[in-house]
Short mmCIF file of C-alpha atoms in Angstrom, two decimals:
data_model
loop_
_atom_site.label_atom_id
_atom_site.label_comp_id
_atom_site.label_asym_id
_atom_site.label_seq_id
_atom_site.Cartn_x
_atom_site.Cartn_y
_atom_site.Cartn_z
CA UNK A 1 0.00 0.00 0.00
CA UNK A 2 0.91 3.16 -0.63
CA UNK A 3 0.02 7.23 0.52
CA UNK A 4 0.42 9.84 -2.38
CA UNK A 5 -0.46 13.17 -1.55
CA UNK A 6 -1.64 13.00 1.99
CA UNK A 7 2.24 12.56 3.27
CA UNK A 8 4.17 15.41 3.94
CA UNK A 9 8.54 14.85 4.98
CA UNK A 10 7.35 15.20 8.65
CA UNK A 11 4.98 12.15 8.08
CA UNK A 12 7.50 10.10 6.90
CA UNK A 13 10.86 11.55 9.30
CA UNK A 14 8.39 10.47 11.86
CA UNK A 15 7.72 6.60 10.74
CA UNK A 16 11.57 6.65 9.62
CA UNK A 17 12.31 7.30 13.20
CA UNK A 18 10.13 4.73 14.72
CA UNK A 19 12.83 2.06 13.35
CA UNK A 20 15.43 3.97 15.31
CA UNK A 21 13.64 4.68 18.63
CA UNK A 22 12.57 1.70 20.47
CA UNK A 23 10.71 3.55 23.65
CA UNK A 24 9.81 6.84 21.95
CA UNK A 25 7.93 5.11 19.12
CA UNK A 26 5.25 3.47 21.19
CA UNK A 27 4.60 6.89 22.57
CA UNK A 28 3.59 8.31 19.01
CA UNK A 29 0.77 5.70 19.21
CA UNK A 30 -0.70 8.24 22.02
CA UNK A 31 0.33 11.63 20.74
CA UNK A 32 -2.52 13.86 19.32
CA UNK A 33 -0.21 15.50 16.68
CA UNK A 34 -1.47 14.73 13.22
CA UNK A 35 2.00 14.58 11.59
CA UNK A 36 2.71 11.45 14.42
CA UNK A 37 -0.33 10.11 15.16
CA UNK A 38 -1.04 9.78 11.15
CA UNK A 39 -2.22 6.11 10.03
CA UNK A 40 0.62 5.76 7.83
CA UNK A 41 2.77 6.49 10.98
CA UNK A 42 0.78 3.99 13.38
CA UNK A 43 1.41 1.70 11.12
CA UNK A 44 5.58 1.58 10.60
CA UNK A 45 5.48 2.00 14.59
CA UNK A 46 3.07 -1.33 15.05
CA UNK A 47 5.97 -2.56 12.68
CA UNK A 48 9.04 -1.36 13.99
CA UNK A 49 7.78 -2.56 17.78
CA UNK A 50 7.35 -6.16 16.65
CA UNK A 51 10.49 -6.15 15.28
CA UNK A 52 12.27 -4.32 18.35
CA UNK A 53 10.21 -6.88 20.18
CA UNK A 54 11.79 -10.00 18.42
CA UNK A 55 15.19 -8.13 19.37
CA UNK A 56 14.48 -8.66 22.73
CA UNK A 57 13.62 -12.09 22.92
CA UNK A 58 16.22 -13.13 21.49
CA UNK A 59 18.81 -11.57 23.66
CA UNK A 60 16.92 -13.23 26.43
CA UNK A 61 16.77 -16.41 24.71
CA UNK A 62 19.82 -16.57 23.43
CA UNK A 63 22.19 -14.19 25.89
CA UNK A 64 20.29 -13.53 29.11
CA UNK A 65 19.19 -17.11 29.21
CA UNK A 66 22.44 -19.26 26.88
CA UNK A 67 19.69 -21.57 25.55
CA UNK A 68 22.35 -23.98 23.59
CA UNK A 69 25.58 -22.70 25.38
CA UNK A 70 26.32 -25.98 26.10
CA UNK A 71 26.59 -27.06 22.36
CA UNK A 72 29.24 -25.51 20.18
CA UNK A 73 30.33 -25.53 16.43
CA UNK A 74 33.76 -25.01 15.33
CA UNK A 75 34.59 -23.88 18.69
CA UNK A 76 31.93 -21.25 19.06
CA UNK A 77 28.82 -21.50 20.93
CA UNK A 78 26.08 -22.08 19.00
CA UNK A 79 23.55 -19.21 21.77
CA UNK A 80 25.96 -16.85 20.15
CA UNK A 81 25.85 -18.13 16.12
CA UNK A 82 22.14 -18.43 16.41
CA UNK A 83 22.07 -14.70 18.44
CA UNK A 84 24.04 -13.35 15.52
CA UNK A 85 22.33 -14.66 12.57
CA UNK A 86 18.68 -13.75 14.10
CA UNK A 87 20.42 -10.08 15.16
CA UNK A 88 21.80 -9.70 11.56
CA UNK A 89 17.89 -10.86 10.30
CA UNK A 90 16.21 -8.42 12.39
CA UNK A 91 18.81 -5.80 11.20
CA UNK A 92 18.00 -6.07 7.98
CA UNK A 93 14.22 -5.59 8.25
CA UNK A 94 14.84 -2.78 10.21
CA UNK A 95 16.33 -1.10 7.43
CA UNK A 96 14.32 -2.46 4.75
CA UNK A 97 11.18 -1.10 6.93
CA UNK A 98 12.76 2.23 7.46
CA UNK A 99 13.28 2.44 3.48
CA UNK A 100 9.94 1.84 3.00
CA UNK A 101 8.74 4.17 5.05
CA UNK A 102 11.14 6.98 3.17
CA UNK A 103 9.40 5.27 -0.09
CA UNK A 104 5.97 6.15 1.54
CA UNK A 105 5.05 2.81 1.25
CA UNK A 106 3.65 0.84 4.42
CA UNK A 107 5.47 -2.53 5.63
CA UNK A 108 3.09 -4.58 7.85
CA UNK A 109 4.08 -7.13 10.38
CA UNK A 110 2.75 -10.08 8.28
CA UNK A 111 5.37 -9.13 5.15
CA UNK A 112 8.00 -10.17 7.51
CA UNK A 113 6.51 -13.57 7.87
CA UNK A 114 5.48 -14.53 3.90
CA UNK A 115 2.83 -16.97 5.04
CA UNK A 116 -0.28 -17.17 3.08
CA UNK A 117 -3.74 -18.86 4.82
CA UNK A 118 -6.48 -18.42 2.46
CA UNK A 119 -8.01 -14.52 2.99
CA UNK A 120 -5.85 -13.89 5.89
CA UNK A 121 -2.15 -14.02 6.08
CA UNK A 122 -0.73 -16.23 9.40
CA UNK A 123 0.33 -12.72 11.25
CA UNK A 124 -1.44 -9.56 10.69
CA UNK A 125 -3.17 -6.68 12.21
CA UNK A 126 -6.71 -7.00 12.69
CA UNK A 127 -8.43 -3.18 12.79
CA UNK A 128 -11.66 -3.93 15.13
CA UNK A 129 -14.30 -1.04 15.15
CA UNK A 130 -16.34 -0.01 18.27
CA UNK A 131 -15.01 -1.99 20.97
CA UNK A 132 -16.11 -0.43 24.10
CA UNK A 133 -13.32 -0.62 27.25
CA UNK A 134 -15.22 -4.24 28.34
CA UNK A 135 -14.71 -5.73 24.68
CA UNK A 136 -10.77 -4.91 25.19
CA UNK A 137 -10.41 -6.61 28.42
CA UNK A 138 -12.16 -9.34 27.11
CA UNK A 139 -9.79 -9.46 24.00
CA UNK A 140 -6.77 -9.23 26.45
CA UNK A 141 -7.89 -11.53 28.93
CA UNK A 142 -8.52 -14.30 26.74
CA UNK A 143 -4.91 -14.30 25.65
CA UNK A 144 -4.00 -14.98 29.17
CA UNK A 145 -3.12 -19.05 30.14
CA UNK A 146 -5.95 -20.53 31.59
CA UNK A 147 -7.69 -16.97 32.09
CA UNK A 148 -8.11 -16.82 28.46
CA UNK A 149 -10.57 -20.84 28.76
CA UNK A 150 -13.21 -18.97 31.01
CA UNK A 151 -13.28 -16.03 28.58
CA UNK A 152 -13.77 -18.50 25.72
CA UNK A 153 -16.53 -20.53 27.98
CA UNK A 154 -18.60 -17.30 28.17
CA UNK A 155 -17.92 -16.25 24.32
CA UNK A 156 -17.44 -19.70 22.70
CA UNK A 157 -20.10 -18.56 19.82
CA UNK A 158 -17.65 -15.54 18.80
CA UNK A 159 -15.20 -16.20 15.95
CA UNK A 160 -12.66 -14.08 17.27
CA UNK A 161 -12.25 -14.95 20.76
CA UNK A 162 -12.55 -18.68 19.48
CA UNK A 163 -9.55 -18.17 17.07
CA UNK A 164 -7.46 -16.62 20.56
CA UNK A 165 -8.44 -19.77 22.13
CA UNK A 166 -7.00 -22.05 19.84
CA UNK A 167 -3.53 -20.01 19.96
CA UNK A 168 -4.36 -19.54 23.90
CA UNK A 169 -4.55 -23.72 24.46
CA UNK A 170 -1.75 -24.06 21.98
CA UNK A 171 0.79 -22.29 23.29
CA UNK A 172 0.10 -22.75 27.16
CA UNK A 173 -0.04 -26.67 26.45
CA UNK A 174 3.44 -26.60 24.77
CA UNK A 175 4.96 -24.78 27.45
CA UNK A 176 3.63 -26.98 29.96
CA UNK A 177 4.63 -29.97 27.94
CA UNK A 178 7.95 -28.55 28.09
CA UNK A 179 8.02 -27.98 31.59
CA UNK A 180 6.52 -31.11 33.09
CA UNK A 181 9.22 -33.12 30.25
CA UNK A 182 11.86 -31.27 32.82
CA UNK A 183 13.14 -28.53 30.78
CA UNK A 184 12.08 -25.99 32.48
CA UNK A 185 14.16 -23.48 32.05
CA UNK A 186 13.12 -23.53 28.12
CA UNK A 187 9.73 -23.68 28.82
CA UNK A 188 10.46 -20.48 31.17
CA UNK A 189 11.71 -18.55 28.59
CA UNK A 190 8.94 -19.77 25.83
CA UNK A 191 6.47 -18.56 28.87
CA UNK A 192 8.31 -15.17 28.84
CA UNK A 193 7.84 -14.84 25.20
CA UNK A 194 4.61 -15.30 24.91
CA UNK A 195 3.83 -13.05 28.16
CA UNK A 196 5.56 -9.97 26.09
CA UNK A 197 3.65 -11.20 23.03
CA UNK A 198 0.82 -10.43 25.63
CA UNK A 199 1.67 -7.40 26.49
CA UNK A 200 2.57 -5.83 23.35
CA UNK A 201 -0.76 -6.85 21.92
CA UNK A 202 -2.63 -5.19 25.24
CA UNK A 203 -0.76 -2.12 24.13
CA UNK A 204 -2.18 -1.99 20.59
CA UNK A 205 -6.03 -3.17 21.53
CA UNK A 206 -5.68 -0.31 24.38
CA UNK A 207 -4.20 2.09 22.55
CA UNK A 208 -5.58 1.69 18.97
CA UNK A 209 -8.16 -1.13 18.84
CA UNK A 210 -5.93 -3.32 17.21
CA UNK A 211 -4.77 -6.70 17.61
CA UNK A 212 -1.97 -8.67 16.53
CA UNK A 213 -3.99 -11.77 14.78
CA UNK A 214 -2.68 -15.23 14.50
CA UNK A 215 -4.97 -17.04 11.79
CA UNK A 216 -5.65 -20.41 13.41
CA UNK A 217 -9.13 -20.23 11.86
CA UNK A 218 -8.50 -23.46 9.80
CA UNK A 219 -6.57 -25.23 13.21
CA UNK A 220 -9.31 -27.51 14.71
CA UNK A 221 -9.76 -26.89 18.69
CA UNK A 222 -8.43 -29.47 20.52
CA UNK A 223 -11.09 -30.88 21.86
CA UNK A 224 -12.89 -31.14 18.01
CA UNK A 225 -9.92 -32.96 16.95
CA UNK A 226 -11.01 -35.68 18.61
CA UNK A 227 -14.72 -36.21 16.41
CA UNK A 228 -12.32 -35.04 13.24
CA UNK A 229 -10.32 -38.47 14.21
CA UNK A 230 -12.97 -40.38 15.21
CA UNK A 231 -14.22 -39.64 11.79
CA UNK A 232 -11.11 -41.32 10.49
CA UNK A 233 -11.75 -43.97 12.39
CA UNK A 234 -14.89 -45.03 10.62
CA UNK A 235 -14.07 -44.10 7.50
CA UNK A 236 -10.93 -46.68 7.40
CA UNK A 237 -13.82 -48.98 9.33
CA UNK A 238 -15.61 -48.39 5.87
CA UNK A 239 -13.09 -49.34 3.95
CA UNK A 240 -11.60 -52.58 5.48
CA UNK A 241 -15.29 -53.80 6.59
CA UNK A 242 -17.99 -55.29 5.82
CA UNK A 243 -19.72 -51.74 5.10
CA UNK A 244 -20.38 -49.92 1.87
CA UNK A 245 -17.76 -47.55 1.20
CA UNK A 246 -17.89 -43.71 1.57
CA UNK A 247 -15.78 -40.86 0.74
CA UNK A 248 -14.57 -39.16 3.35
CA UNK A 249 -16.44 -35.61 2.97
CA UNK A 250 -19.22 -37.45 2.82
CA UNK A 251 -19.22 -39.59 5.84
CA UNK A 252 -17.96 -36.09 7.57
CA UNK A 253 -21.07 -34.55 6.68
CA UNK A 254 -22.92 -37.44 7.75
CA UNK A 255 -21.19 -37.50 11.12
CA UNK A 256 -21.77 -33.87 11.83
CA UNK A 257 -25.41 -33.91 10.79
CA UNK A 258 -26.17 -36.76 13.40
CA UNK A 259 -23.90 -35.17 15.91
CA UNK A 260 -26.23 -31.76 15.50
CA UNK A 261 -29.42 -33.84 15.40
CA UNK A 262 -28.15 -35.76 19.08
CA UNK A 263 -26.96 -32.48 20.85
CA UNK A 264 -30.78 -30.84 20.03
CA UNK A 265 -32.08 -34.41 21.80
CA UNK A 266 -29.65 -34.41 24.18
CA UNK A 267 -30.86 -30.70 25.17
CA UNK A 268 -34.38 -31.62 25.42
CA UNK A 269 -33.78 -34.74 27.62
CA UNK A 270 -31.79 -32.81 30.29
CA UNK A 271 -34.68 -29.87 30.20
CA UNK A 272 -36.93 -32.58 31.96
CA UNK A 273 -34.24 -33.35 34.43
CA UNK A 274 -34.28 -31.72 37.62
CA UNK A 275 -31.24 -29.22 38.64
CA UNK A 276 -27.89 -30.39 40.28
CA UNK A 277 -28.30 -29.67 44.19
CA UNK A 278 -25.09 -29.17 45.17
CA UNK A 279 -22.51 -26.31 44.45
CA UNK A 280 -21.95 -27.06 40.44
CA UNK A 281 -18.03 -26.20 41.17
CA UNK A 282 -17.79 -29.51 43.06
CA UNK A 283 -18.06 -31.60 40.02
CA UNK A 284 -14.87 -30.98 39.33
CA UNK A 285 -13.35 -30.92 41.92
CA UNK A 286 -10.57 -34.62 40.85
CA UNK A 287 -11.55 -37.82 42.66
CA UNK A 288 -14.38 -36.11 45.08
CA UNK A 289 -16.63 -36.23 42.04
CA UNK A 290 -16.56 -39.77 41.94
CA UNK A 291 -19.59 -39.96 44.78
CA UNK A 292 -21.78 -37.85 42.19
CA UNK A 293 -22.77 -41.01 40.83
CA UNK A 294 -25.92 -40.96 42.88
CA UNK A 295 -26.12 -37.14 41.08
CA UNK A 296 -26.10 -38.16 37.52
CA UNK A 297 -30.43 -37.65 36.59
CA UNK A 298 -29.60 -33.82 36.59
CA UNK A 299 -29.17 -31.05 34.36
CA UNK A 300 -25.37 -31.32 35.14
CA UNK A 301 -25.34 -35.27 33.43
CA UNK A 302 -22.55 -34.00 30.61
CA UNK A 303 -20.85 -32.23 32.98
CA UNK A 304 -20.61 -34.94 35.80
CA UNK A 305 -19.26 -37.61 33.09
CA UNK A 306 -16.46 -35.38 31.64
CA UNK A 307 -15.38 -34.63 35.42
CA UNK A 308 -16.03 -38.76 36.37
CA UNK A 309 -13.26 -39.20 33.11
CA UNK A 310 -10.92 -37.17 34.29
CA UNK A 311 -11.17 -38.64 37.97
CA UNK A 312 -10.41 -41.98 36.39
CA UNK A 313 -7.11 -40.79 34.77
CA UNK A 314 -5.79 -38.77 37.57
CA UNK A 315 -6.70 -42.36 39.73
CA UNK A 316 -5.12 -44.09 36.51
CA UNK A 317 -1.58 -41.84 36.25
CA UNK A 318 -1.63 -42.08 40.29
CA UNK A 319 -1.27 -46.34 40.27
CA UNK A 320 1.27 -45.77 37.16
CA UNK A 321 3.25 -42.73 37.93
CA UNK A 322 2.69 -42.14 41.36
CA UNK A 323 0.73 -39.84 43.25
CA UNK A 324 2.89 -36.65 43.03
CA UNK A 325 3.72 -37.19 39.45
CA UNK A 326 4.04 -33.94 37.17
CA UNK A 327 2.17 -35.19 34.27
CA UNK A 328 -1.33 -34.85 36.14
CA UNK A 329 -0.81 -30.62 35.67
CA UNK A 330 -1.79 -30.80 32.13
CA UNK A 331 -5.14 -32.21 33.90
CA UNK A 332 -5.75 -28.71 34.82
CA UNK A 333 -6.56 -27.89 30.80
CA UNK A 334 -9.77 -30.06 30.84
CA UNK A 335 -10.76 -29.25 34.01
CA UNK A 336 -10.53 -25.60 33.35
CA UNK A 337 -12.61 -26.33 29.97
CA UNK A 338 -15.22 -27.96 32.16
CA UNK A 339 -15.79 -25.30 34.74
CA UNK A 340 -15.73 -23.06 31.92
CA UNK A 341 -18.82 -24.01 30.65
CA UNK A 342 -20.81 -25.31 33.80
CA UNK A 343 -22.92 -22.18 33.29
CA UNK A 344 -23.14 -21.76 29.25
CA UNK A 345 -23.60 -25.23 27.94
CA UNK A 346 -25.11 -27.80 29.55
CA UNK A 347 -24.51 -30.93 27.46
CA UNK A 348 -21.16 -29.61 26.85
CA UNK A 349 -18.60 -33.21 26.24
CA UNK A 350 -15.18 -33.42 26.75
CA UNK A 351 -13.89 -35.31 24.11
CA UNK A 352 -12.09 -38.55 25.28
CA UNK A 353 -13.18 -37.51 29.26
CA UNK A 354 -15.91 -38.26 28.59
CA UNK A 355 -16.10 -41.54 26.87
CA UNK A 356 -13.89 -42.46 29.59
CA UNK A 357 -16.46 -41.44 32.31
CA UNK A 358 -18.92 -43.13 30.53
CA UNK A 359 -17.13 -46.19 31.45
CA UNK A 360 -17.19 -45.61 35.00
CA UNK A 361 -21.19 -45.17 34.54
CA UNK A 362 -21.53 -48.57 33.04
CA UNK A 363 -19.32 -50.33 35.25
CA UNK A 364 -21.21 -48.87 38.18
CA UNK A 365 -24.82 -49.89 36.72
CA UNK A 366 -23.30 -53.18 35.90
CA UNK A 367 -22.03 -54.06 39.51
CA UNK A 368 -25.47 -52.29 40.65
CA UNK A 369 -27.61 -54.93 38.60
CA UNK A 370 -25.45 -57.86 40.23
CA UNK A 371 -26.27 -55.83 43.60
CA UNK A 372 -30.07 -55.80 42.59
CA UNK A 373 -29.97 -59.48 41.26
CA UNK A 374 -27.90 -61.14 44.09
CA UNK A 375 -30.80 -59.51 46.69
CA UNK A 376 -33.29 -60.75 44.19
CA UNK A 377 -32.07 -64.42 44.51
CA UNK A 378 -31.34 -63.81 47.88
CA UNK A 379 -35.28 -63.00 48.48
CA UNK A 380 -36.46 -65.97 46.39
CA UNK A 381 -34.34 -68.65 48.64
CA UNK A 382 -35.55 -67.22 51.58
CA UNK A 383 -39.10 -67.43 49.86
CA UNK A 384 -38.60 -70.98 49.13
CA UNK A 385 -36.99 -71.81 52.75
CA UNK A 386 -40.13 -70.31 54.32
CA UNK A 387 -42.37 -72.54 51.94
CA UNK A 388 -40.30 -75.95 53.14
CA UNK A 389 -40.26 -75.00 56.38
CA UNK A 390 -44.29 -74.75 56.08
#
């Protein structure tokens, strides 16, 4: 893109010097002088940050931090080799930016990063109109680790705050991963990346209701991954059964329609049921959920099988792992999920959780029918002891 006219050598001095001017450049974002606040301006200064941003991390990655100083190549360390090739990088797009800007042409964050998905690129800068000092919170907030799941459980219908989500879960699970693996001095400094990622974004949505976007539109959410590969699963049944074959977009469609025809019966059903009568946050809360079985004819049915699942592989990772193993943290994403949407969505599943709890349901009503059927025989010998005795 480019201005014609409308720029005047003060206009373009000023996005010039963003490049140059680490500190002073966020502050043109809140100046009231045309010739710096100036949309051609805002723009090489949401640039030049990112970039000045990047700068940073990697002297705390590589410097601050020596991730790698322990391997070498040709006698040098490779923190350094890798410091100096990203520093050289960065450099360069400093002064490739800053020549734009002297061109009056605009460089956006997402020409730095030439990745293409569909309409959107895989960075950009998203403009939104008429957010209100609530709708920015909620923006920011539901970038935050774990924060960001309760946002997303009270706006899980909004495209937006869905697509944060997905980056939200993916990021905070890959850290953790990282962390409960035992490096955790890489996943500390992944954490600190992504909390100045955090930060800098909070800065734009504040200051100019904009938002650094990261198009995981076509990602699937975690928890829909799991239908997308059960999917699979019948579609390769399909194919080495007994069944007639079917294409997969096909049997997709066919999946989805039945799945949208059982949620609207599944909502009906639990409208007849009568409401949970205990504090709804107990549910899950690990293990003590597991005397809710008497619970389960409520409103809260979905809710007290995903928390029964998750019970069984905390008990599960407990007889394999131990009791203070580290792997039972990343229980804390599902069980974050499911508190999330206690209130919003009733017949909300957690995929895998809650096949798993459903387990636990059926062995309970199986060893309750041999309960039921033992006192039945039970009855009937007495019955027949009374008759001999007669």
């Amino acid at each position: 893109m480019k201005y014609e006219n409308e720029l005047n050598k003060k206009v373009i001095a000023n996005a010039q010097s963003s490049y140059f001017m680490p500190i002073v450049s966020i502050a043109f974002l809140f100046s009231g002088d045309t010739n710096i606040n100036h949309p051609f301006v805002r723009g090489h200064v949401k640039t030049a940050s990112f970039i000045h941003l990047l700068f940073l991390i990697v002297y705390l990655i590589f410097i601050q931090f020596a991730f790698m100083v322990h391997f070498s190549f040709l006698s040098y360390r490779l923190n350094y080799i890798f410091a100096s090739m990203f520093f050289l990088f960065l450099f360069g797009a400093l002064i490739f930016a800053s020549e734009k800007a002297h061109k009056g042409e605009i460089f956006g964050i997402g020409d730095m990063i030439k990745i293409s998905s569909g309409e959107k690129g895989f960075i950009s800068g998203e403009k939104k109109e008429n957010l209100n000092e609530e709708d920015k919170l909620t923006l920011i907030l539901s970038s935050i680790p774990l924060i960001g799941i309760f946002i997303y459980g009270k706006n899980y219908k909004d495209s937006t705050i869905e697509n944060i989500s997905k980056f939200n879960i993916f990021v905070s699970f890959f850290i953790s991963l990282i962390y409960v693996s035992g490096n955790k001095e890489v996943a500390n400094i992944f954490f600190l990346f992504y909390i100045i990622f955090i930060v800098f974004s909070s800065i734009m949505i504040m200051a100019q209701g904009e938002m650094i976007t990261i198009n995981m539109r076509k990602i699937f959410h975690p928890f829909a991954l799991y239908n997308f590969l059960k999917d699979i699963f019948s579609y390769l049944k399909t194919y080495f059964g007994k069944e007639k074959f079917k294409d997969f977009s096909s049997l997709r469609n066919e999946k989805e329609e039945k799945r949208k025809i059982e949620e609207e019966r599944e909502i009906n059903l639990l409208q007849d049921l009568k409401n949970f009568p205990f504090n709804e946050k107990l549910i899950y809360f690990p293990v003590f959920n597991l005397l809710l079985l008497g619970k389960l004819h409520t409103k809260k049915y979905f809710h007290i099988v995903n928390a029964l699942g998750i019970s069984l592989v905390i008990l599960f990772s407990w007889l394999i792992l131990g009791i203070e193993n580290v792997y039972q943290l990343l229980l804390v994403f599902p069980l974050f999920y499911g508190i999330a949407f206690l209130e919003t969505k009733e017949n909300y599943k957690l995929a895998f959780f809650f096949d798993i709890g459903k387990i636990i349901i059926n062995l309970f009503g199986k060893i309750k029918g041999m309960f039921r059927k033992a006192k039945e025989i039970k009855k009937k010998e007495e019955n027949i002891s009374l008759k001999v005795e007669k």
